[in-house]
C-alpha positions as a Python dict, from the first residue, in 0.01 Angstrom:
ca = {
    (1, 'X'): (0, 0, 0),
    (2, 'X'): (176, 61, -293),
    (3, 'X'): (269, -257, -528),
    (4, 'X'): (610, -341, -818),
    (5, 'X'): (487, -556, -1130),
    (6, 'X'): (655, -714, -1348),
    (7, 'X'): (631, -944, -1651),
    (8, 'X'): (612, -1304, -1590),
    (9, 'X'): (677, -1536, -1876),
    (10, 'X'): (558, -1928, -1844),
    (11, 'X'): (718, -2185, -2039),
    (12, 'X'): (500, -2504, -2118),
    (13, 'X'): (520, -2772, -2324),
    (14, 'X'): (230, -2789, -2544),
    (15, 'X'): (23, -3112, -2555),
    (16, 'X'): (112, -3158, -2916),
    (17, 'X'): (495, -3064, -2883),
    (18, 'X'): (664, -3238, -3156),
    (19, 'X'): (866, -3576, -3097),
    (20, 'X'): (1251, -3523, -3175),
    (21, 'X'): (1517, -3728, -3245),
    (22, 'X'): (1769, -3683, -2891),
    (23, 'X'): (2046, -3459, -3102),
    (24, 'X'): (1759, -3201, -3215),
    (25, 'X'): (1600, -3164, -2926),
    (26, 'X'): (1953, -3053, -2758),
    (27, 'X'): (1986, -2836, -3027),
    (28, 'X'): (1653, -2702, -2987),
    (29, 'X'): (1734, -2672, -2579),
    (30, 'X'): (2082, -2517, -2653),
    (31, 'X'): (1933, -2273, -2899),
    (32, 'X'): (1648, -2152, -2589),
    (33, 'X'): (1948, -2145, -2352),
    (34, 'X'): (2144, -1912, -2605),
    (35, 'X'): (1839, -1631, -2667),
    (36, 'X'): (1726, -1687, -2272),
    (37, 'X'): (2077, -1540, -2177),
    (38, 'X'): (2112, -1314, -2485),
    (39, 'X'): (1749, -1116, -2299),
    (40, 'X'): (1979, -1177, -1940),
    (41, 'X'): (2269, -946, -2122),
    (42, 'X'): (2004, -707, -2264),
    (43, 'X'): (1902, -653, -1888),
    (44, 'X'): (1525, -769, -2016),
    (45, 'X'): (1524, -1038, -1772),
    (46, 'X'): (1546, -1009, -1375),
    (47, 'X'): (1478, -1344, -1310),
    (48, 'X'): (1474, -1699, -1497),
    (49, 'X'): (1471, -2097, -1407),
    (50, 'X'): (1356, -2427, -1500),
    (51, 'X'): (1087, -2637, -1292),
    (52, 'X'): (1132, -2920, -1085),
    (53, 'X'): (925, -3169, -919),
    (54, 'X'): (575, -2962, -1047),
    (55, 'X'): (255, -3120, -1018),
    (56, 'X'): (222, -3029, -1365),
    (57, 'X'): (496, -3182, -1583),
    (58, 'X'): (400, -2961, -1892),
    (59, 'X'): (519, -2626, -1671),
    (60, 'X'): (859, -2654, -1750),
    (61, 'X'): (1039, -2246, -1667),
    (62, 'X'): (966, -1905, -1551),
    (63, 'X'): (1051, -1575, -1637),
    (64, 'X'): (1045, -1258, -1493),
    (65, 'X'): (1094, -967, -1734),
    (66, 'X'): (1145, -573, -1670),
    (67, 'X'): (967, -496, -2011),
    (68, 'X'): (572, -509, -2067),
    (69, 'X'): (388, -831, -2150),
    (70, 'X'): (320, -704, -2505),
    (71, 'X'): (724, -682, -2559),
    (72, 'X'): (790, -1055, -2320),
    (73, 'X'): (590, -1172, -2594),
    (74, 'X'): (746, -1108, -2903),
    (75, 'X'): (1063, -1126, -2752),
    (76, 'X'): (974, -1501, -2613),
    (77, 'X'): (798, -1578, -3024),
    (78, 'X'): (1133, -1600, -3125),
    (79, 'X'): (1309, -1811, -2842),
    (80, 'X'): (1406, -2087, -3095),
    (81, 'X'): (1202, -2384, -2882),
    (82, 'X'): (912, -2175, -2927),
    (83, 'X'): (940, -2137, -3232),
    (84, 'X'): (981, -2486, -3299),
    (85, 'X'): (661, -2625, -3109),
    (86, 'X'): (859, -2738, -2803),
    (87, 'X'): (726, -2461, -2547),
    (88, 'X'): (458, -2254, -2538),
    (89, 'X'): (415, -1893, -2370),
    (90, 'X'): (195, -1754, -2087),
    (91, 'X'): (229, -1398, -2046),
    (92, 'X'): (88, -1196, -1749),
    (93, 'X'): (128, -903, -1471),
    (94, 'X'): (264, -977, -1152),
    (95, 'X'): (179, -734, -879),
    (96, 'X'): (395, -744, -531),
    (97, 'X'): (427, -494, -253),
    (98, 'X'): (665, -256, -314),
    (99, 'X'): (1012, -320, -219),
    (100, 'X'): (914, -712, -87),
    (101, 'X'): (1151, -829, -394),
    (102, 'X'): (1528, -767, -512),
    (103, 'X'): (1643, -880, -810),
    (104, 'X'): (2060, -963, -848),
    (105, 'X'): (2243, -972, -1139),
    (106, 'X'): (2288, -1279, -1149),
    (107, 'X'): (2419, -1482, -1504),
    (108, 'X'): (2205, -1771, -1642),
    (109, 'X'): (2354, -2035, -1847),
    (110, 'X'): (2432, -2022, -2215),
    (111, 'X'): (2444, -2375, -2280),
    (112, 'X'): (2375, -2724, -2140),
    (113, 'X'): (2784, -2752, -2085),
    (114, 'X'): (2718, -2425, -1842),
    (115, 'X'): (2452, -2583, -1751),
    (116, 'X'): (2541, -2915, -1617),
    (117, 'X'): (2889, -2759, -1467),
    (118, 'X'): (2688, -2565, -1203),
    (119, 'X'): (2884, -2386, -1048),
}
């Protein structure tokens, strides 16, 4: 059997994440969304989104990329939320049977306003 390999980034809240005032948190979250949207626009991200209803509340999001794990680490260490200590990055390779998953070009929100708008 042949396999496709993708790079996966798990974004998690570190146990020592700083407690920020709501305005500062909102600014960093908006900067995080803009950063991730920029990666999508560069065709580096195949899929991305937050987790909901998890058994581990620290797990915040999942990203599938079309780049080598080292490049993914570099890209996400430049994420404003990661630099501020709100998120930590866990990078791994993911193997799936060839052709079992197909990624479509779907945009991700660039801001909290777009995220809240839904459609």
